[in-house]
PDB file of C-alpha atoms in Angstrom:
ATOM      1  CA  MET A 192     168.426  47.651 162.331  1.00  0.00           C
ATOM      2  CA  THR A 193     171.740  48.886 161.004  1.00  0.00           C
ATOM      3  CA  GLY A 194     173.479  46.222 158.955  1.00  0.00           C
ATOM      4  CA  THR A 195     170.862  43.556 159.589  1.00  0.00           C
ATOM      5  CA  ALA A 196     168.798  41.507 157.188  1.00  0.00           C
ATOM      6  CA  VAL A 197     165.039  41.884 157.175  1.00  0.00           C
ATOM      7  CA  GLN A 198     163.912  38.343 156.429  1.00  0.00           C
ATOM      8  CA  TRP A 199     160.715  36.952 155.005  1.00  0.00           C
ATOM      9  CA  ALA A 200     157.781  35.169 156.543  1.00  0.00           C
ATOM     10  CA  LEU A 201     155.113  33.210 154.694  1.00  0.00           C
ATOM     11  CA  HIS A 202     151.370  33.629 155.186  1.00  0.00           C
ATOM     12  CA  TYR A 203     148.361  32.064 153.529  1.00  0.00           C
ATOM     13  CA  GLY A 204     144.816  33.211 152.913  1.00  0.00           C
ATOM     14  CA  PRO A 205     142.932  36.373 153.836  1.00  0.00           C
ATOM     15  CA  ASP A 206     143.623  36.022 157.547  1.00  0.00           C
ATOM     16  CA  ALA A 207     147.369  35.652 156.944  1.00  0.00           C
ATOM     17  CA  THR A 208     147.671  32.532 159.103  1.00  0.00           C
ATOM     18  CA  PRO A 209     151.304  31.353 159.122  1.00  0.00           C
ATOM     19  CA  ARG A 210     152.029  28.161 157.260  1.00  0.00           C
ATOM     20  CA  PRO A 211     152.617  25.300 159.715  1.00  0.00           C
ATOM     21  CA  GLY A 212     156.323  24.818 160.214  1.00  0.00           C
ATOM     22  CA  ALA A 213     157.344  28.028 158.414  1.00  0.00           C
ATOM     23  CA  SER A 214     159.933  30.036 160.307  1.00  0.00           C
ATOM     24  CA  ARG A 215     159.748  33.795 160.844  1.00  0.00           C
ATOM     25  CA  ASP A 216     163.295  34.016 162.181  1.00  0.00           C
ATOM     26  CA  ARG A 217     165.709  32.884 159.482  1.00  0.00           C
ATOM     27  CA  GLY A 218     169.361  33.834 159.372  1.00  0.00           C
ATOM     28  CA  ALA A 219     170.644  36.347 156.840  1.00  0.00           C
ATOM     29  CA  ASP A 220     172.154  33.651 154.613  1.00  0.00           C
ATOM     30  CA  GLU A 221     169.374  31.091 154.940  1.00  0.00           C
ATOM     31  CA  SER A 222     166.732  30.534 152.314  1.00  0.00           C
ATOM     32  CA  ALA A 223     163.763  28.281 151.837  1.00  0.00           C
ATOM     33  CA  SER A 224     161.420  27.385 149.006  1.00  0.00           C
ATOM     34  CA  PRO A 225     157.803  27.106 150.141  1.00  0.00           C
ATOM     35  CA  ALA A 226     155.483  25.728 147.508  1.00  0.00           C
ATOM     36  CA  GLY A 227     154.308  28.372 145.064  1.00  0.00           C
ATOM     37  CA  LEU A 228     156.409  31.254 146.414  1.00  0.00           C
ATOM     38  CA  GLU A 229     160.198  31.179 146.212  1.00  0.00           C
ATOM     39  CA  LEU A 230     161.834  34.407 147.352  1.00  0.00           C
ATOM     40  CA  PRO A 231     165.383  35.281 148.374  1.00  0.00           C
ATOM     41  CA  PRO A 232     166.155  36.992 151.685  1.00  0.00           C
ATOM     42  CA  VAL A 233     165.825  40.773 151.509  1.00  0.00           C
ATOM     43  CA  ARG A 234     168.379  43.022 153.191  1.00  0.00           C
ATOM     44  CA  LEU A 235     167.473  46.580 154.242  1.00  0.00           C
ATOM     45  CA  ASP A 236     170.448  48.398 155.740  1.00  0.00           C
ATOM     46  CA  THR A 237     169.056  51.345 157.675  1.00  0.00           C
ATOM     47  CA  GLU A 238     168.559  52.836 161.091  1.00  0.00           C
ATOM     48  CA  GLY A 239     165.059  52.861 162.482  1.00  0.00           C
ATOM     49  CA  PHE A 240     162.060  50.903 161.193  1.00  0.00           C
ATOM     50  CA  ALA A 241     161.840  48.933 157.954  1.00  0.00           C
ATOM     51  CA  SER A 242     159.147  46.485 156.839  1.00  0.00           C
ATOM     52  CA  TRP A 243     158.132  44.980 153.501  1.00  0.00           C
ATOM     53  CA  ALA A 244     155.625  42.538 152.053  1.00  0.00           C
ATOM     54  CA  MET A 245     154.793  40.966 148.710  1.00  0.00           C
ATOM     55  CA  LEU A 246     151.494  39.308 147.819  1.00  0.00           C
ATOM     56  CA  ASP A 247     151.492  36.746 145.015  1.00  0.00           C
ATOM     57  CA  ARG A 248     148.179  37.385 143.238  1.00  0.00           C
ATOM     58  CA  ARG A 249     148.199  33.917 141.660  1.00  0.00           C
ATOM     59  CA  THR A 250     148.093  32.100 144.996  1.00  0.00           C
ATOM     60  CA  GLY A 251     147.146  34.697 147.620  1.00  0.00           C
ATOM     61  CA  GLN A 252     150.341  33.977 149.541  1.00  0.00           C
ATOM     62  CA  ILE A 253     152.060  36.865 151.319  1.00  0.00           C
ATOM     63  CA  ALA A 254     155.795  36.956 152.017  1.00  0.00           C
ATOM     64  CA  GLY A 255     157.692  39.676 153.808  1.00  0.00           C
ATOM     65  CA  SER A 256     159.865  40.810 156.662  1.00  0.00           C
ATOM     66  CA  ASP A 257     159.505  39.333 160.132  1.00  0.00           C
ATOM     67  CA  ASN A 258     157.674  42.528 161.106  1.00  0.00           C
ATOM     68  CA  LEU A 259     155.372  42.673 158.074  1.00  0.00           C
ATOM     69  CA  ASP A 260     152.430  43.145 160.473  1.00  0.00           C
ATOM     70  CA  ALA A 261     154.017  46.076 162.364  1.00  0.00           C
ATOM     71  CA  ALA A 262     152.211  49.412 162.351  1.00  0.00           C
ATOM     72  CA  SER A 263     153.391  52.493 160.502  1.00  0.00           C
ATOM     73  CA  ASP A 264     151.634  55.266 158.554  1.00  0.00           C
ATOM     74  CA  THR A 265     150.683  55.992 154.953  1.00  0.00           C
ATOM     75  CA  MET A 266     151.389  59.647 154.199  1.00  0.00           C
ATOM     76  CA  SER A 267     150.275  60.205 150.579  1.00  0.00           C
ATOM     77  CA  LEU A 268     149.887  56.517 149.792  1.00  0.00           C
ATOM     78  CA  ILE A 269     146.378  56.672 151.289  1.00  0.00           C
ATOM     79  CA  LYS A 270     145.337  58.927 148.391  1.00  0.00           C
ATOM     80  CA  VAL A 271     144.788  55.882 146.212  1.00  0.00           C
ATOM     81  CA  TRP A 272     142.107  54.710 148.636  1.00  0.00           C
ATOM     82  CA  LEU A 273     140.579  58.187 148.895  1.00  0.00           C
ATOM     83  CA  ALA A 274     140.174  58.144 145.119  1.00  0.00           C
ATOM     84  CA  ALA A 275     138.860  54.580 144.996  1.00  0.00           C
ATOM     85  CA  ASP A 276     136.345  55.104 147.793  1.00  0.00           C
ATOM     86  CA  PHE A 277     134.929  58.195 146.111  1.00  0.00           C
ATOM     87  CA  LEU A 278     134.698  56.564 142.674  1.00  0.00           C
ATOM     88  CA  ARG A 279     133.018  53.397 143.942  1.00  0.00           C
ATOM     89  CA  ARG A 280     130.281  55.415 145.623  1.00  0.00           C
ATOM     90  CA  THR A 281     129.758  57.943 142.808  1.00  0.00           C
ATOM     91  CA  ASP A 282     127.981  56.761 139.656  1.00  0.00           C
ATOM     92  CA  TYR A 283     128.770  59.793 137.495  1.00  0.00           C
ATOM     93  CA  PRO A 284     131.620  61.946 138.845  1.00  0.00           C
ATOM     94  CA  ASP A 285     131.671  65.454 137.368  1.00  0.00           C
ATOM     95  CA  GLU A 286     134.635  66.655 135.332  1.00  0.00           C
ATOM     96  CA  ARG A 287     135.991  68.811 138.131  1.00  0.00           C
ATOM     97  CA  SER A 288     136.055  65.858 140.542  1.00  0.00           C
ATOM     98  CA  LEU A 289     137.861  63.662 138.001  1.00  0.00           C
ATOM     99  CA  ASN A 290     140.454  66.363 137.383  1.00  0.00           C
ATOM    100  CA  ARG A 291     140.984  66.730 141.133  1.00  0.00           C
ATOM    101  CA  LEU A 292     141.441  62.949 141.438  1.00  0.00           C
ATOM    102  CA  ILE A 293     144.003  63.011 138.623  1.00  0.00           C
ATOM    103  CA  ILE A 294     146.217  65.580 140.321  1.00  0.00           C
ATOM    104  CA  MET A 295     145.772  63.823 143.682  1.00  0.00           C
ATOM    105  CA  ILE A 296     147.116  60.552 142.254  1.00  0.00           C
ATOM    106  CA  ARG A 297     149.583  61.687 139.587  1.00  0.00           C
ATOM    107  CA  ASP A 298     150.954  64.742 141.432  1.00  0.00           C
ATOM    108  CA  SER A 299     150.067  63.817 145.035  1.00  0.00           C
ATOM    109  CA  ASP A 300     148.121  67.039 145.561  1.00  0.00           C
ATOM    110  CA  ASN A 301     147.409  67.451 149.281  1.00  0.00           C
ATOM    111  CA  LYS A 302     144.523  69.911 148.952  1.00  0.00           C
ATOM    112  CA  ALA A 303     142.671  67.387 146.818  1.00  0.00           C
ATOM    113  CA  ALA A 304     143.338  64.715 149.433  1.00  0.00           C
ATOM    114  CA  TYR A 305     141.787  66.852 152.190  1.00  0.00           C
ATOM    115  CA  GLU A 306     138.780  67.443 149.943  1.00  0.00           C
ATOM    116  CA  PHE A 307     138.129  63.778 149.166  1.00  0.00           C
ATOM    117  CA  TYR A 308     138.848  62.668 152.720  1.00  0.00           C
ATOM    118  CA  GLU A 309     136.001  64.939 153.829  1.00  0.00           C
ATOM    119  CA  ARG A 310     133.724  63.976 150.922  1.00  0.00           C
ATOM    120  CA  ASN A 311     134.215  60.312 151.853  1.00  0.00           C
ATOM    121  CA  GLY A 312     133.145  60.936 155.436  1.00  0.00           C
ATOM    122  CA  GLY A 313     136.544  61.238 157.118  1.00  0.00           C
ATOM    123  CA  ARG A 314     137.368  58.313 159.392  1.00  0.00           C
ATOM    124  CA  ALA A 315     134.349  56.386 158.090  1.00  0.00           C
ATOM    125  CA  GLY A 316     136.035  56.195 154.691  1.00  0.00           C
ATOM    126  CA  ILE A 317     139.174  54.665 156.197  1.00  0.00           C
ATOM    127  CA  GLU A 318     137.029  52.188 158.112  1.00  0.00           C
ATOM    128  CA  ARG A 319     135.463  51.151 154.799  1.00  0.00           C
ATOM    129  CA  MET A 320     138.974  50.457 153.466  1.00  0.00           C
ATOM    130  CA  VAL A 321     139.647  48.107 156.378  1.00  0.00           C
ATOM    131  CA  ASP A 322     136.351  46.305 155.835  1.00  0.00           C
ATOM    132  CA  ILE A 323     136.269  46.096 152.035  1.00  0.00           C
ATOM    133  CA  CYS A 324     139.930  45.140 151.604  1.00  0.00           C
ATOM    134  CA  GLY A 325     140.063  42.693 154.537  1.00  0.00           C
ATOM    135  CA  LEU A 326     142.865  44.505 156.376  1.00  0.00           C
ATOM    136  CA  THR A 327     143.952  43.281 159.786  1.00  0.00           C
ATOM    137  CA  GLU A 328     146.356  45.889 161.196  1.00  0.00           C
ATOM    138  CA  SER A 329     145.026  49.083 159.627  1.00  0.00           C
ATOM    139  CA  LYS A 330     142.785  51.735 161.173  1.00  0.00           C
ATOM    140  CA  PRO A 331     142.050  55.471 160.997  1.00  0.00           C
ATOM    141  CA  TYR A 332     144.268  57.811 162.968  1.00  0.00           C
ATOM    142  CA  LYS A 333     142.913  58.641 166.417  1.00  0.00           C
ATOM    143  CA  ILE A 334     142.232  62.274 165.437  1.00  0.00           C
ATOM    144  CA  ASP A 335     139.841  62.912 162.554  1.00  0.00           C
ATOM    145  CA  GLY A 336     141.240  64.872 159.630  1.00  0.00           C
ATOM    146  CA  TYR A 337     144.746  63.406 159.735  1.00  0.00           C
ATOM    147  CA  TRP A 338     144.487  61.235 156.629  1.00  0.00           C
ATOM    148  CA  SER A 339     148.275  60.967 156.217  1.00  0.00           C
ATOM    149  CA  ASN A 340     148.543  59.359 159.662  1.00  0.00           C
ATOM    150  CA  THR A 341     146.314  56.417 158.703  1.00  0.00           C
ATOM    151  CA  VAL A 342     147.723  53.324 160.421  1.00  0.00           C
ATOM    152  CA  VAL A 343     148.774  50.418 158.195  1.00  0.00           C
ATOM    153  CA  SER A 344     151.174  47.485 158.062  1.00  0.00           C
ATOM    154  CA  ALA A 345     153.277  46.394 155.084  1.00  0.00           C
ATOM    155  CA  ARG A 346     151.079  43.310 154.831  1.00  0.00           C
ATOM    156  CA  ASP A 347     147.941  45.442 154.656  1.00  0.00           C
ATOM    157  CA  VAL A 348     149.431  47.811 152.078  1.00  0.00           C
ATOM    158  CA  ALA A 349     150.134  44.820 149.816  1.00  0.00           C
ATOM    159  CA  ARG A 350     146.523  43.723 150.356  1.00  0.00           C
ATOM    160  CA  LEU A 351     145.334  47.247 149.551  1.00  0.00           C
ATOM    161  CA  GLY A 352     147.186  47.097 146.236  1.00  0.00           C
ATOM    162  CA  VAL A 353     145.325  43.923 145.298  1.00  0.00           C
ATOM    163  CA  CYS A 354     142.040  45.426 146.511  1.00  0.00           C
ATOM    164  CA  VAL A 355     142.535  48.322 144.105  1.00  0.00           C
ATOM    165  CA  ALA A 356     143.670  46.109 141.224  1.00  0.00           C
ATOM    166  CA  ASP A 357     140.879  43.522 141.475  1.00  0.00           C
ATOM    167  CA  GLY A 358     138.067  46.071 141.515  1.00  0.00           C
ATOM    168  CA  ARG A 359     136.843  45.893 145.093  1.00  0.00           C
ATOM    169  CA  ALA A 360     138.154  49.358 145.965  1.00  0.00           C
ATOM    170  CA  ALA A 361     136.937  51.521 143.078  1.00  0.00           C
ATOM    171  CA  GLY A 362     134.290  49.232 141.600  1.00  0.00           C
ATOM    172  CA  PRO A 363     134.216  47.622 138.142  1.00  0.00           C
ATOM    173  CA  HIS A 364     133.624  50.817 136.167  1.00  0.00           C
ATOM    174  CA  TRP A 365     136.495  52.905 137.556  1.00  0.00           C
ATOM    175  CA  THR A 366     139.216  50.379 138.380  1.00  0.00           C
ATOM    176  CA  ASP A 367     141.030  50.567 135.036  1.00  0.00           C
ATOM    177  CA  TRP A 368     140.833  54.362 135.113  1.00  0.00           C
ATOM    178  CA  LEU A 369     142.364  54.501 138.585  1.00  0.00           C
ATOM    179  CA  LEU A 370     145.134  52.033 137.704  1.00  0.00           C
ATOM    180  CA  THR A 371     145.968  54.180 134.680  1.00  0.00           C
ATOM    181  CA  GLN A 372     146.382  57.241 136.916  1.00  0.00           C
ATOM    182  CA  MET A 373     148.653  55.210 139.209  1.00  0.00           C
ATOM    183  CA  ARG A 374     150.803  54.221 136.222  1.00  0.00           C
ATOM    184  CA  LEU A 375     151.076  57.924 135.327  1.00  0.00           C
ATOM    185  CA  VAL A 376     152.413  59.069 138.720  1.00  0.00           C
ATOM    186  CA  ARG A 377     155.072  61.695 138.014  1.00  0.00           C
ATOM    187  CA  GLY A 378     157.472  64.094 139.680  1.00  0.00           C
ATOM    188  CA  VAL A 379     158.863  63.548 143.143  1.00  0.00           C
ATOM    189  CA  GLY A 380     156.318  60.791 143.874  1.00  0.00           C
ATOM    190  CA  ASP A 381     157.592  58.593 141.051  1.00  0.00           C
ATOM    191  CA  PHE A 382     159.901  56.259 142.949  1.00  0.00           C
ATOM    192  CA  GLY A 383     159.851  52.931 144.734  1.00  0.00           C
ATOM    193  CA  PRO A 384     159.785  49.321 143.546  1.00  0.00           C
ATOM    194  CA  ARG A 385     158.958  50.066 139.910  1.00  0.00           C
ATOM    195  CA  ALA A 386     162.224  52.006 139.561  1.00  0.00           C
ATOM    196  CA  ALA A 387     163.973  48.617 139.607  1.00  0.00           C
ATOM    197  CA  PHE A 388     162.482  47.685 136.212  1.00  0.00           C
ATOM    198  CA  PRO A 389     163.269  48.809 132.662  1.00  0.00           C
ATOM    199  CA  PRO A 390     160.985  51.560 131.298  1.00  0.00           C
ATOM    200  CA  GLU A 391     158.845  49.237 129.189  1.00  0.00           C
ATOM    201  CA  VAL A 392     158.002  47.207 132.305  1.00  0.00           C
ATOM    202  CA  ALA A 393     157.871  50.118 134.767  1.00  0.00           C
ATOM    203  CA  SER A 394     155.194  51.807 132.657  1.00  0.00           C
ATOM    204  CA  THR A 395     152.854  48.855 133.328  1.00  0.00           C
ATOM    205  CA  ILE A 396     153.274  48.979 137.136  1.00  0.00           C
ATOM    206  CA  ALA A 397     150.717  50.975 139.131  1.00  0.00           C
ATOM    207  CA  ILE A 398     152.166  52.828 142.122  1.00  0.00           C
ATOM    208  CA  LYS A 399     151.382  55.226 144.937  1.00  0.00           C
ATOM    209  CA  ASN A 400     153.936  56.405 147.457  1.00  0.00           C
ATOM    210  CA  GLY A 401     153.971  58.485 150.609  1.00  0.00           C
ATOM    211  CA  TRP A 402     156.837  60.498 152.067  1.00  0.00           C
ATOM    212  CA  LEU A 403     157.135  63.034 154.854  1.00  0.00           C
ATOM    213  CA  LEU A 404     159.744  64.324 157.287  1.00  0.00           C
ATOM    214  CA  ARG A 405     157.549  64.462 160.380  1.00  0.00           C
ATOM    215  CA  THR A 406     158.248  67.283 162.820  1.00  0.00           C
ATOM    216  CA  GLU A 407     156.880  65.348 165.804  1.00  0.00           C
ATOM    217  CA  ASP A 408     159.573  62.649 165.738  1.00  0.00           C
ATOM    218  CA  LYS A 409     162.138  64.155 163.315  1.00  0.00           C
ATOM    219  CA  LEU A 410     162.043  60.979 161.231  1.00  0.00           C
ATOM    220  CA  TRP A 411     161.506  60.453 157.546  1.00  0.00           C
ATOM    221  CA  HIS A 412     158.375  58.345 157.023  1.00  0.00           C
ATOM    222  CA  LEU A 413     158.037  56.561 153.674  1.00  0.00           C
ATOM    223  CA  ALA A 414     155.390  54.192 152.339  1.00  0.00           C
ATOM    224  CA  CYS A 415     155.723  52.556 148.912  1.00  0.00           C
ATOM    225  CA  LEU A 416     153.157  50.533 146.946  1.00  0.00           C
ATOM    226  CA  ALA A 417     153.556  48.879 143.545  1.00  0.00           C
ATOM    227  CA  VAL A 418     151.056  46.487 141.978  1.00  0.00           C
ATOM    228  CA  THR A 419     150.890  44.421 138.769  1.00  0.00           C
ATOM    229  CA  ASP A 420     148.594  41.683 137.505  1.00  0.00           C
ATOM    230  CA  LYS A 421     150.911  39.133 139.180  1.00  0.00           C
ATOM    231  CA  TRP A 422     151.944  40.708 142.511  1.00  0.00           C
ATOM    232  CA  SER A 423     151.543  43.576 144.960  1.00  0.00           C
ATOM    233  CA  MET A 424     154.578  44.915 146.852  1.00  0.00           C
ATOM    234  CA  SER A 425     154.895  47.328 149.774  1.00  0.00           C
ATOM    235  CA  VAL A 426     157.674  48.914 151.825  1.00  0.00           C
ATOM    236  CA  LEU A 427     157.278  50.981 155.018  1.00  0.00           C
ATOM    237  CA  LEU A 428     160.145  52.995 156.532  1.00  0.00           C
ATOM    238  CA  ARG A 429     160.912  55.378 159.396  1.00  0.00           C
ATOM    239  CA  TYR A 430     164.492  56.592 159.827  1.00  0.00           C
ATOM    240  CA  PRO A 431     166.530  59.594 161.094  1.00  0.00           C
ATOM    241  CA  SER A 432     166.175  62.849 159.171  1.00  0.00           C
ATOM    242  CA  ARG A 433     169.924  63.165 158.602  1.00  0.00           C
ATOM    243  CA  LEU A 434     169.800  60.206 156.200  1.00  0.00           C
ATOM    244  CA  GLY A 435     167.632  62.194 153.800  1.00  0.00           C
ATOM    245  CA  PHE A 436     164.765  61.393 151.436  1.00  0.00           C
ATOM    246  CA  ASP A 437     166.976  59.664 148.865  1.00  0.00           C
ATOM    247  CA  HIS A 438     167.928  57.017 151.435  1.00  0.00           C
ATOM    248  CA  GLY A 439     164.309  55.889 151.717  1.00  0.00           C
ATOM    249  CA  ARG A 440     163.696  56.139 148.003  1.00  0.00           C
ATOM    250  CA  ASP A 441     166.661  53.848 147.384  1.00  0.00           C
ATOM    251  CA  LEU A 442     165.511  51.374 150.046  1.00  0.00           C
ATOM    252  CA  CYS A 443     162.049  51.082 148.465  1.00  0.00           C
ATOM    253  CA  ARG A 444     163.671  50.317 145.135  1.00  0.00           C
ATOM    254  CA  SER A 445     166.133  47.869 146.691  1.00  0.00           C
ATOM    255  CA  VAL A 446     163.352  45.512 147.806  1.00  0.00           C
ATOM    256  CA  ALA A 447     162.270  45.031 144.192  1.00  0.00           C
ATOM    257  CA  ASP A 448     165.894  44.799 143.071  1.00  0.00           C
ATOM    258  CA  GLN A 449     166.444  41.892 145.443  1.00  0.00           C
ATOM    259  CA  LEU A 450     163.134  40.177 144.684  1.00  0.00           C
ATOM    260  CA  LYS A 451     163.097  40.756 140.926  1.00  0.00           C
ATOM    261  CA  PRO A 452     164.794  37.471 139.912  1.00  0.00           C
ATOM    262  CA  ALA A 453     162.046  35.520 141.679  1.00  0.00           C
ATOM    263  CA  LEU A 454     159.029  37.614 140.707  1.00  0.00           C
ATOM    264  CA  PRO A 455     156.397  36.039 138.453  1.00  0.00           C
TER     265      PRO A 455
END
């Protein structure tokens, strides 16, 4: 998609049924103002695959690229679900488990992710995510144990963000705790849409990102999630390794940069 504009499509309700008459094939310079959700076109200049979505939590409307329902993978982004699924099903987590969850979310610790993937029942835990969060394109990877290969769409990642924020994912007792850990993400995993905002705003945005240069296809895979009390935003990318990690990091930020003037 080098030099092309990834445009937005409008969807309503939990089944993401397109609004009658809404186009999913607008030109790069065209814009429209559907009731309740006014967004500019978003341009992602890259080779390979790029998809994004934003869910307006006030109305339930989802806007995004024409391919917002296309499949990609999560990498470390799925760790937020692994944490939520464990917490919802565990009344009184022990201190060790909570400390392991903290490093899994804040520092993206992979050993902790393997541990909680197994404690949640492997693929069964991912299937619960699909069911509880009302996802339509997501599913476990075909081989058990490969949590980072979990299949998602940008639309479903935006829905997952809302599922975490509204309490369905982690349950009423642990939701605020989990959102706090997501706001405290640090190190290499601290990138994506919230980087487009000043520090006093960025500190209120909960995030979880995934990133991996996969050996099987020699592509960088990135998945970005950011969620606030007003919206949930996602970006999914796959592009040639020679472009480097920073290319994807900048693209995830650029979606929020372009949408920021219209965000609630």
